[in-house]
mmCIF file of C-alpha atoms in Angstrom:
data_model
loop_
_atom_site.group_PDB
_atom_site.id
_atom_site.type_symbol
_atom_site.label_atom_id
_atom_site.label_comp_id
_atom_site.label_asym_id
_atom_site.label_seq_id
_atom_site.Cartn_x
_atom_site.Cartn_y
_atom_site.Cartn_z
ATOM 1 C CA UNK A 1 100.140 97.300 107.129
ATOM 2 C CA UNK A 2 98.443 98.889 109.989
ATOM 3 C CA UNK A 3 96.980 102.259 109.408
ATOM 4 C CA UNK A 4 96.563 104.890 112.269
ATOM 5 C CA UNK A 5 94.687 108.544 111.914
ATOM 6 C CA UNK A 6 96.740 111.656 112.193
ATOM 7 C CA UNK A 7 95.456 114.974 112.999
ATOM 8 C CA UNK A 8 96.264 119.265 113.006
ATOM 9 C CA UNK A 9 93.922 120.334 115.484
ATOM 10 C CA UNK A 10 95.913 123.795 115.462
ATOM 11 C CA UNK A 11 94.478 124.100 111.746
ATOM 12 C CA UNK A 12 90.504 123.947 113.726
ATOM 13 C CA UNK A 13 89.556 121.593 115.695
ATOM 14 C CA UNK A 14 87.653 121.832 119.075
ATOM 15 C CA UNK A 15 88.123 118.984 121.725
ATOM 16 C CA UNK A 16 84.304 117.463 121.177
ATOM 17 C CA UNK A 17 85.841 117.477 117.107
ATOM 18 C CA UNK A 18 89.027 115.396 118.826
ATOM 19 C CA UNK A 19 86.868 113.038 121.164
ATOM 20 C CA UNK A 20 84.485 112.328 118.209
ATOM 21 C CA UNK A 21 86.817 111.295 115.632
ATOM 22 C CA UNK A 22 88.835 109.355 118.064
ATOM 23 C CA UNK A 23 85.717 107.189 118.712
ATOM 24 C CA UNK A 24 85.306 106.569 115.022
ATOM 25 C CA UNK A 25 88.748 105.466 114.775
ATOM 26 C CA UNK A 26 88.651 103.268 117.492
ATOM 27 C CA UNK A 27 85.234 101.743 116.165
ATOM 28 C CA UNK A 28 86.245 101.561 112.511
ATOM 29 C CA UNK A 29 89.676 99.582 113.582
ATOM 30 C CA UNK A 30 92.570 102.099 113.226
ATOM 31 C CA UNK A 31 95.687 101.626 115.320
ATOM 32 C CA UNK A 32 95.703 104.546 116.690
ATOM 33 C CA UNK A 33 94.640 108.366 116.887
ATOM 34 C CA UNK A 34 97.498 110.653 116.931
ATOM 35 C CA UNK A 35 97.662 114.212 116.750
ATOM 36 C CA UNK A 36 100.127 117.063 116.240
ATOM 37 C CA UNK A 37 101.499 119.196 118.907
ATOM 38 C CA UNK A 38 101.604 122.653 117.839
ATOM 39 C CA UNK A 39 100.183 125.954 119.120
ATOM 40 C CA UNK A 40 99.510 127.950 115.823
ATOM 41 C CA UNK A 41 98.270 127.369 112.633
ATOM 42 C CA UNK A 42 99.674 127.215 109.222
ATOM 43 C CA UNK A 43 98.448 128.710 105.757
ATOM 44 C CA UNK A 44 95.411 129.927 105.068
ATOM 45 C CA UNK A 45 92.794 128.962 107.606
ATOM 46 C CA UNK A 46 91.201 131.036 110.770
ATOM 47 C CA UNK A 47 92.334 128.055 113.279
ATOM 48 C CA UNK A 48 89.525 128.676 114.999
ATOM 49 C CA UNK A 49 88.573 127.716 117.689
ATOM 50 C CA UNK A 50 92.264 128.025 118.510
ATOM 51 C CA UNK A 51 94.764 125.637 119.761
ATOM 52 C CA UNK A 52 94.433 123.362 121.936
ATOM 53 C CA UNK A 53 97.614 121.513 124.264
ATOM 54 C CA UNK A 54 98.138 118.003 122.660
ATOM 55 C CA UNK A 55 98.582 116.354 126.017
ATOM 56 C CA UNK A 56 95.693 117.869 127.743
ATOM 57 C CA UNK A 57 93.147 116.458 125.310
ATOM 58 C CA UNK A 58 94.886 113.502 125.028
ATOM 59 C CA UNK A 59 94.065 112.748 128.657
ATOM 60 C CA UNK A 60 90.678 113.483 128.192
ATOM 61 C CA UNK A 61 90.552 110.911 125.066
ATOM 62 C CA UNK A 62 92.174 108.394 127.093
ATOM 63 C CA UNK A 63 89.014 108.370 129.177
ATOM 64 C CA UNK A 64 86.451 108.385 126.327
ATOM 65 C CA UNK A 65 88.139 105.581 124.702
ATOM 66 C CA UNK A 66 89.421 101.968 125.658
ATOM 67 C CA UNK A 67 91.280 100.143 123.322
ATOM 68 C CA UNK A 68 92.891 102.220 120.212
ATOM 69 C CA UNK A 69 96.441 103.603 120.946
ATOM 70 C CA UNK A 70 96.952 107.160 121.402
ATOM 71 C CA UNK A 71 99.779 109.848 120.697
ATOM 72 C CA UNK A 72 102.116 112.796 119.251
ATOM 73 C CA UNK A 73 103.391 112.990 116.104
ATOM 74 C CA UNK A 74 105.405 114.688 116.838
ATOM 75 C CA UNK A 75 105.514 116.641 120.928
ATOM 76 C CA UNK A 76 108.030 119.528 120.580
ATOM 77 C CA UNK A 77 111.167 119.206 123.072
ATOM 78 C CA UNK A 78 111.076 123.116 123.098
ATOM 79 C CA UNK A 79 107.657 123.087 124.233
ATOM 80 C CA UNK A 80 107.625 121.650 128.474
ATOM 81 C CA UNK A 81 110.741 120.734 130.793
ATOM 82 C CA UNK A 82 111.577 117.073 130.401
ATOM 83 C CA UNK A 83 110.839 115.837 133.867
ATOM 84 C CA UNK A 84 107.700 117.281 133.683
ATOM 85 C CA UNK A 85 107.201 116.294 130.756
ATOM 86 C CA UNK A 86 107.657 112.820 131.751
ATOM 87 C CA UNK A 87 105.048 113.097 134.682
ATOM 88 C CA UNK A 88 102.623 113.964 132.040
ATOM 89 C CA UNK A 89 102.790 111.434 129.604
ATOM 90 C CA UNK A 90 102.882 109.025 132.471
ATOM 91 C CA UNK A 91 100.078 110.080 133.794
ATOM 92 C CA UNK A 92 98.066 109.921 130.642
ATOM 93 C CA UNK A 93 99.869 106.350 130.027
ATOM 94 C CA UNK A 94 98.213 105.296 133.195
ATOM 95 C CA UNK A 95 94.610 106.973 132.228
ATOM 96 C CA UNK A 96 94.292 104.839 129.396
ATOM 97 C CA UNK A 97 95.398 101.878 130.658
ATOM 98 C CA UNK A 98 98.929 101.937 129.017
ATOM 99 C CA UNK A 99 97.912 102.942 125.467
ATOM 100 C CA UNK A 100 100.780 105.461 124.879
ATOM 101 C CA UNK A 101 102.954 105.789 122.005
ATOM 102 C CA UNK A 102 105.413 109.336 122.663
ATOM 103 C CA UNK A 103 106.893 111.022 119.519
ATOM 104 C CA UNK A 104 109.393 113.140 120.835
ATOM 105 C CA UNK A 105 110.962 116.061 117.949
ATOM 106 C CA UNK A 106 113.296 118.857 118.187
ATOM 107 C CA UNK A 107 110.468 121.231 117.508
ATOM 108 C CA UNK A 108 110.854 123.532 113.900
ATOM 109 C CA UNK A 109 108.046 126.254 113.576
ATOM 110 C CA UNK A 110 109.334 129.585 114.719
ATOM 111 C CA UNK A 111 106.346 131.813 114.506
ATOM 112 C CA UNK A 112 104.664 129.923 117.514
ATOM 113 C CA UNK A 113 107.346 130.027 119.645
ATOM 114 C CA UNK A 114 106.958 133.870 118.731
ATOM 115 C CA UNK A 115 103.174 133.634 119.213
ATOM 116 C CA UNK A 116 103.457 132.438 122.952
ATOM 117 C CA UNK A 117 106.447 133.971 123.800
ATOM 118 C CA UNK A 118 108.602 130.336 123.964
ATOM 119 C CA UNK A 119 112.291 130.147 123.586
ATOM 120 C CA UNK A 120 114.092 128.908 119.847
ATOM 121 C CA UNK A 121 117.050 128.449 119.771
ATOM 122 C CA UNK A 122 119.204 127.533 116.791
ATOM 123 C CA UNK A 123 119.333 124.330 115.214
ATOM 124 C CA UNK A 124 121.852 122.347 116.878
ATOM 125 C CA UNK A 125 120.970 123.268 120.112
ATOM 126 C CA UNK A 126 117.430 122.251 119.942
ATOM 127 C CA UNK A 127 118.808 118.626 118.895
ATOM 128 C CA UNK A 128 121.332 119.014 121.734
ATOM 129 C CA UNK A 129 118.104 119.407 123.731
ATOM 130 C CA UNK A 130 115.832 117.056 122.521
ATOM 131 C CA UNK A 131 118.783 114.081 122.630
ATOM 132 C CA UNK A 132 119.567 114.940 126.437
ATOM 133 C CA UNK A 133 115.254 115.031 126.952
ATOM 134 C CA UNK A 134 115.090 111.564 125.050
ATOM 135 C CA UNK A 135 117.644 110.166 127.898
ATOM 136 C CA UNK A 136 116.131 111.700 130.483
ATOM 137 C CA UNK A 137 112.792 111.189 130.018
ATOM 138 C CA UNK A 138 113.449 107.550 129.268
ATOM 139 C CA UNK A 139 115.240 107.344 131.940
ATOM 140 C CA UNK A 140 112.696 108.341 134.769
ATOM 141 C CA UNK A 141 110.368 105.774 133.432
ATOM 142 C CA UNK A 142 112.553 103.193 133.721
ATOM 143 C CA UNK A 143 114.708 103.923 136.881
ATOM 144 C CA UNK A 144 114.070 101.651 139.646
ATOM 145 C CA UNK A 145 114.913 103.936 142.322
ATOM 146 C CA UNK A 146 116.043 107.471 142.396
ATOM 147 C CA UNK A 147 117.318 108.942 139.172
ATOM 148 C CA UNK A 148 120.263 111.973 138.342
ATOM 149 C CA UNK A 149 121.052 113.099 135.339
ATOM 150 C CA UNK A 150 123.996 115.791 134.167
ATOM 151 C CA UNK A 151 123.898 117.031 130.857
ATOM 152 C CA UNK A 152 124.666 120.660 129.099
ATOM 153 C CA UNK A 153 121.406 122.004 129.283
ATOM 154 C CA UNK A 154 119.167 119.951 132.068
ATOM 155 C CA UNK A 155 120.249 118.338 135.641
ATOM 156 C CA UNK A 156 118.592 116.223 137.480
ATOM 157 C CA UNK A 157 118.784 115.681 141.449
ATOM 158 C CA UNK A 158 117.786 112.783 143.452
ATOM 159 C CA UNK A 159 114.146 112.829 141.512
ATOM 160 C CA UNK A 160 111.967 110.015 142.734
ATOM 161 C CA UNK A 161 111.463 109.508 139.134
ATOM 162 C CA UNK A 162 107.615 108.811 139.919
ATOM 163 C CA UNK A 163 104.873 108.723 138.545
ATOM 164 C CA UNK A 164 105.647 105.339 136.883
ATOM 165 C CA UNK A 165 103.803 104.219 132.922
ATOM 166 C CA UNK A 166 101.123 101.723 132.938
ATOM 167 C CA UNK A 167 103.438 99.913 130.341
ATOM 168 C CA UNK A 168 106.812 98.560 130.056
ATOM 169 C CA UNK A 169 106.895 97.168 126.437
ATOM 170 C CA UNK A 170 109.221 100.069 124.542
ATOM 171 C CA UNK A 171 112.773 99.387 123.720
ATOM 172 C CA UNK A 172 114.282 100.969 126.656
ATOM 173 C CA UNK A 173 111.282 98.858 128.757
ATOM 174 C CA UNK A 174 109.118 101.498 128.729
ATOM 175 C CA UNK A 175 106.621 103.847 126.766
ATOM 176 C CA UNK A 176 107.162 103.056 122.957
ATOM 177 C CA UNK A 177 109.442 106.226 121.690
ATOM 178 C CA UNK A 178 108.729 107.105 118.198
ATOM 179 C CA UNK A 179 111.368 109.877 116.431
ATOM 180 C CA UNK A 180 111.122 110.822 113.087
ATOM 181 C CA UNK A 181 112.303 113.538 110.346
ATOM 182 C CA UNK A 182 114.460 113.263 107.577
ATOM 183 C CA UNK A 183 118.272 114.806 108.946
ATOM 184 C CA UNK A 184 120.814 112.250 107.742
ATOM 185 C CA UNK A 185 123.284 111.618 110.454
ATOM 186 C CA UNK A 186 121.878 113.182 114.296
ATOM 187 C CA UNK A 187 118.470 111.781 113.387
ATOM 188 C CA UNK A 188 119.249 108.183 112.558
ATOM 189 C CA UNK A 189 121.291 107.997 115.388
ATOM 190 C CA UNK A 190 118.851 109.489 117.829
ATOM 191 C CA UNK A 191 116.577 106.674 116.867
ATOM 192 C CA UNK A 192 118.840 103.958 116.886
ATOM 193 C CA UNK A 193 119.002 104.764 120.404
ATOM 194 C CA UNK A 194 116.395 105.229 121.887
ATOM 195 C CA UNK A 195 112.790 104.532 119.430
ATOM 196 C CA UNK A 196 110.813 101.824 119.121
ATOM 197 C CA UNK A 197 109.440 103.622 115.673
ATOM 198 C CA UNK A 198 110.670 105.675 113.074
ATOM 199 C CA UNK A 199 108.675 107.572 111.257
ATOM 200 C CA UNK A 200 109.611 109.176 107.497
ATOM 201 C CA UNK A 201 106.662 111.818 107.481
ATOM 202 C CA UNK A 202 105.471 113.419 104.181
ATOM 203 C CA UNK A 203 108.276 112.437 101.599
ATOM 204 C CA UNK A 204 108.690 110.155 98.447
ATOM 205 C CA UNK A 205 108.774 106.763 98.196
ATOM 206 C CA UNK A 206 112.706 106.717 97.350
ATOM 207 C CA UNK A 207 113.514 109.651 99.969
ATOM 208 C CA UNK A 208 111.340 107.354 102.675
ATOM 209 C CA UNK A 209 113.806 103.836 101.593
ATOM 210 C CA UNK A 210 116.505 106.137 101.552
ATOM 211 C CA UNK A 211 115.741 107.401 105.222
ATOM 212 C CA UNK A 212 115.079 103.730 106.817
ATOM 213 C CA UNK A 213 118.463 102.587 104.860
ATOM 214 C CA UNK A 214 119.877 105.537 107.201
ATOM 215 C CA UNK A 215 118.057 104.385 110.080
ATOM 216 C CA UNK A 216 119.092 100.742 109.657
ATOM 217 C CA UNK A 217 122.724 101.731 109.275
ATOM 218 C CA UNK A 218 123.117 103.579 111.974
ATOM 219 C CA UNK A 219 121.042 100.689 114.310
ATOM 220 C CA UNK A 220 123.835 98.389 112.706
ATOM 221 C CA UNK A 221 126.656 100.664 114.052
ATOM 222 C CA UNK A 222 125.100 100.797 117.028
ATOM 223 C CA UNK A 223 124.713 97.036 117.618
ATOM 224 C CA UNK A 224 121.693 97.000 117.416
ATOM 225 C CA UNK A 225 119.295 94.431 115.209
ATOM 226 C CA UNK A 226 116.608 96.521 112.825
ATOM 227 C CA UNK A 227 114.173 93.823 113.340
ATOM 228 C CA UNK A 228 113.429 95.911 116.687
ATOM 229 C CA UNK A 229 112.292 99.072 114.960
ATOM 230 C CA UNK A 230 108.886 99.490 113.561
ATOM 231 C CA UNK A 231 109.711 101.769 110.170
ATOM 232 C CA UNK A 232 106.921 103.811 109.426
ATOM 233 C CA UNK A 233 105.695 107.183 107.194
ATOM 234 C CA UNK A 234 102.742 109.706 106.801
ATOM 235 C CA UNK A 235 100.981 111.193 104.270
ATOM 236 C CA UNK A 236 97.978 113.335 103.489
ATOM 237 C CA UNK A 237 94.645 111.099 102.894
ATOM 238 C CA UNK A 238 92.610 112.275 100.375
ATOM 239 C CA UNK A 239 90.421 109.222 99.462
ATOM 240 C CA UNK A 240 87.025 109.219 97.509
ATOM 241 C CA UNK A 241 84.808 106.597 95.910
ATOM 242 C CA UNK A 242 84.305 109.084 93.409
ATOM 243 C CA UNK A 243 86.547 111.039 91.232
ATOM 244 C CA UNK A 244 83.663 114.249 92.157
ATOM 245 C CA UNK A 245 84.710 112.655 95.606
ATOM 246 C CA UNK A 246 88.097 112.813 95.441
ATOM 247 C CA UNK A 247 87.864 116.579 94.100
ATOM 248 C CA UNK A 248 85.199 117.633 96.962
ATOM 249 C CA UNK A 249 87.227 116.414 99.954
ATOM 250 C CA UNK A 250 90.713 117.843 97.817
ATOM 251 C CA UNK A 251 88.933 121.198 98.199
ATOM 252 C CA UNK A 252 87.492 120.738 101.794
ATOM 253 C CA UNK A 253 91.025 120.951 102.620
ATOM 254 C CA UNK A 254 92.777 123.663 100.068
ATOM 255 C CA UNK A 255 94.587 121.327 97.929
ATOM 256 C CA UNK A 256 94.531 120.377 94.333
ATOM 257 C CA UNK A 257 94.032 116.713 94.055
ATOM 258 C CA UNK A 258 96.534 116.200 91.316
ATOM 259 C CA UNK A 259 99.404 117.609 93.679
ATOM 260 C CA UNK A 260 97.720 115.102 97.050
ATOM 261 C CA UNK A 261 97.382 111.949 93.984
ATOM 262 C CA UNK A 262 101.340 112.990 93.687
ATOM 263 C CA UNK A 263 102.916 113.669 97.392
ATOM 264 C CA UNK A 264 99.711 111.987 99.503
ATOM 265 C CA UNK A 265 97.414 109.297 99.861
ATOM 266 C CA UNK A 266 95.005 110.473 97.334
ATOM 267 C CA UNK A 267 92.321 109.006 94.906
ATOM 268 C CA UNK A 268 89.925 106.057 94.489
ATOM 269 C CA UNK A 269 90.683 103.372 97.130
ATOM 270 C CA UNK A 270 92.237 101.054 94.739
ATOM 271 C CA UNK A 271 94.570 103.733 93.938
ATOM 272 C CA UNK A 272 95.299 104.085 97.885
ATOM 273 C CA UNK A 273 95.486 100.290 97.814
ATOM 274 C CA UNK A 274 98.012 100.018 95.141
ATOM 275 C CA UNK A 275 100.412 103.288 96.577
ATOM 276 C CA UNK A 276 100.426 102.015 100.587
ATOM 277 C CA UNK A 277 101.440 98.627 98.551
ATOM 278 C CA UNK A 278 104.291 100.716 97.461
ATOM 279 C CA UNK A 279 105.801 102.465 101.092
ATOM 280 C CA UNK A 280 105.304 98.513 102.052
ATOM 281 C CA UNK A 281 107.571 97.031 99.764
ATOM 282 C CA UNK A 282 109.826 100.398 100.632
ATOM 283 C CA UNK A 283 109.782 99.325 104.097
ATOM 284 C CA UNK A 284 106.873 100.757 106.018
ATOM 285 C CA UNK A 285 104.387 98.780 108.241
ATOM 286 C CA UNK A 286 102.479 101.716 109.961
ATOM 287 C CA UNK A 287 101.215 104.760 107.719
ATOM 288 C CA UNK A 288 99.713 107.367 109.593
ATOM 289 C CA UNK A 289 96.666 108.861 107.415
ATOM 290 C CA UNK A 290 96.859 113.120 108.214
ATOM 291 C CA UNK A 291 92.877 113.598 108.391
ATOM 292 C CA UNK A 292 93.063 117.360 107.618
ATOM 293 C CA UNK A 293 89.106 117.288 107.993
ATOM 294 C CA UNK A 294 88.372 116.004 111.275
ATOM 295 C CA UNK A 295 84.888 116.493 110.558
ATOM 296 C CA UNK A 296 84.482 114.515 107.797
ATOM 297 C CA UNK A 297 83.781 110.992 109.545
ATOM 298 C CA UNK A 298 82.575 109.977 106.498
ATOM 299 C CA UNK A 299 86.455 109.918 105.097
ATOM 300 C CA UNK A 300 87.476 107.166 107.983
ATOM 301 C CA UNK A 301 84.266 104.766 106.968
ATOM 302 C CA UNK A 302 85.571 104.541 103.673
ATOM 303 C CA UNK A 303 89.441 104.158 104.369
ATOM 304 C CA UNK A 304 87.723 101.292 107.330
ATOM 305 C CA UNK A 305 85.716 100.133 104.515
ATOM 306 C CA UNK A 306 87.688 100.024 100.851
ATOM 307 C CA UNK A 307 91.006 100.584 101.781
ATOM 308 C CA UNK A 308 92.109 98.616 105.259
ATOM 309 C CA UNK A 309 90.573 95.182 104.096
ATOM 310 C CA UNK A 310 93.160 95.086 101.522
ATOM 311 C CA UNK A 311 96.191 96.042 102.934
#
């Protein structure tokens, strides 16, 4: 089981916080450091210092780091223009030395597309959108000359389809693609498609087999072998070596640690142990950890320490 760090920068979190816990990660072991890609916060925090763009600071990591993996989880397709889009992660592919993993979602919070004045449209057209930006952006990276593209909502001309990624490993030879969410029909498909990874985020152990059964089905009717598709989930980390521990960090964060021992990763580490044990056997082989305390480094030493050795 590999485990990777996940982070909410919108919920406060400067770029120095970002850099610093990336480091630790990378020192400590982890897979990778991920963040989110949003522009507001959620619930009952300031957000300050304010939000920062996901791909912007990932850059910067890239450069203050040189071996852990980096990414979304997940960018929002309502967010940037595809071909852009695929410059950009490209270009941030390269600055680390192709150590880019792209979650790519259909984008769900309303209030900050409100908040910075970026269009929302309904449901089925932001997966209309997000499938033809999965093909697209794919497809630049991989073209070996020019590229065009028709679809309903983008079109694409004689693009050089430059800059290329440092890496070619994905499934479409590539950047590794990683989709996620819980839809049962559009979203399995989407990923039998086109990820590498698919990621259950934030659900129970039954709804997460129940969502890579989907997955595997649809990868089946698509001809394609689920051996090629890392499965993975994410959940809330909330680990102490101390019940007064456990409690502390629960309340760092504004949760009640009988609700995270429930729906997260929460408790002693031989509780955390015993539950990633569980998403294993369900399927998983990636958890990402959602480090709602970037500040607390303290958090990662013991997951590095108690928790990882056992897995």
């Amino acid at each position: 089981m590999e485990l990777r760090i996940f982070t909410e920068p919108q919920q406060g979190a400067s770029y120095d916080d970002l850099v610093t816990i990336a480091q630790r990660a990378e020192k400590l072991g982890f897979g990778a450091f991920f963040r989110s890609d949003h522009y507001l916060k959620m619930g009952d925090v300031s957000g300050q210092p304010g939000p920062s763009d996901a791909w912007i600071t990932l850059a910067g990591i890239a450069r203050e780091t040189s071996t852990i993996r980096l990414g979304t989880l997940v960018t929002s397709a309502t967010f940037r223009h595809p071909g852009p889009l695929a410059i950009t992660v490209a270009n941030v592919d390269q600055m680390s030395g192709g150590r880019v993993d792209f979650g790519l979602g259909a984008g769900w919070f309303d209030a900050e597309h409100s908040a910075y004045g970026i269009p929302f449209p309904a449901v089925g057209e932001r997966f209309d959108r997000l499938e033809e930006q999965l093909e697209l952006i794919t497809g630049l990276w991989a073209a070996e000359g020019t590229y065009d593209f028709v679809g309903k909502h983008y079109e694409l001309s004689d693009s050089p389809a430059l800059p290329k990624p440092a890496q070619t490993g994905g499934h479409r030879g590539t950047i590794p693609v990683l989709v996620g969410g819980h839809g049962k029909r559009r979203t399995p498909e989407l990923a039998a498609r086109y990820a590498d990874e698919f990621n259950a985020p934030f659900a129970s152990l039954e709804a997460t087999a129940t969502q890579f059964g989907r997955v595997r089905a649809a990868m089946e009717a698509a001809g394609r072998d689920a051996a090629s598709m890392t499965f993975s989930t994410a959940l809330v980390a909330c680990v102490g070596a101390t019940e007064a521990e456990v409690e502390r960090r629960a309340a760092a964060i504004g949760r009640d640690k009988a609700e995270l021992r429930e729906n997260g990763l929460a408790g002693t580490p031989e509780e955390v142990v015993e539950k990633i044990k569980r998403f294993a056997e369900a399927g998983a082989s990636r958890i990402y950890l959602q480090i709602l305390d970037p500040r607390d480094l303290e958090h990662l030493d013991l997951v590095a320490a108690e928790v990882m050795p056992h897995l």
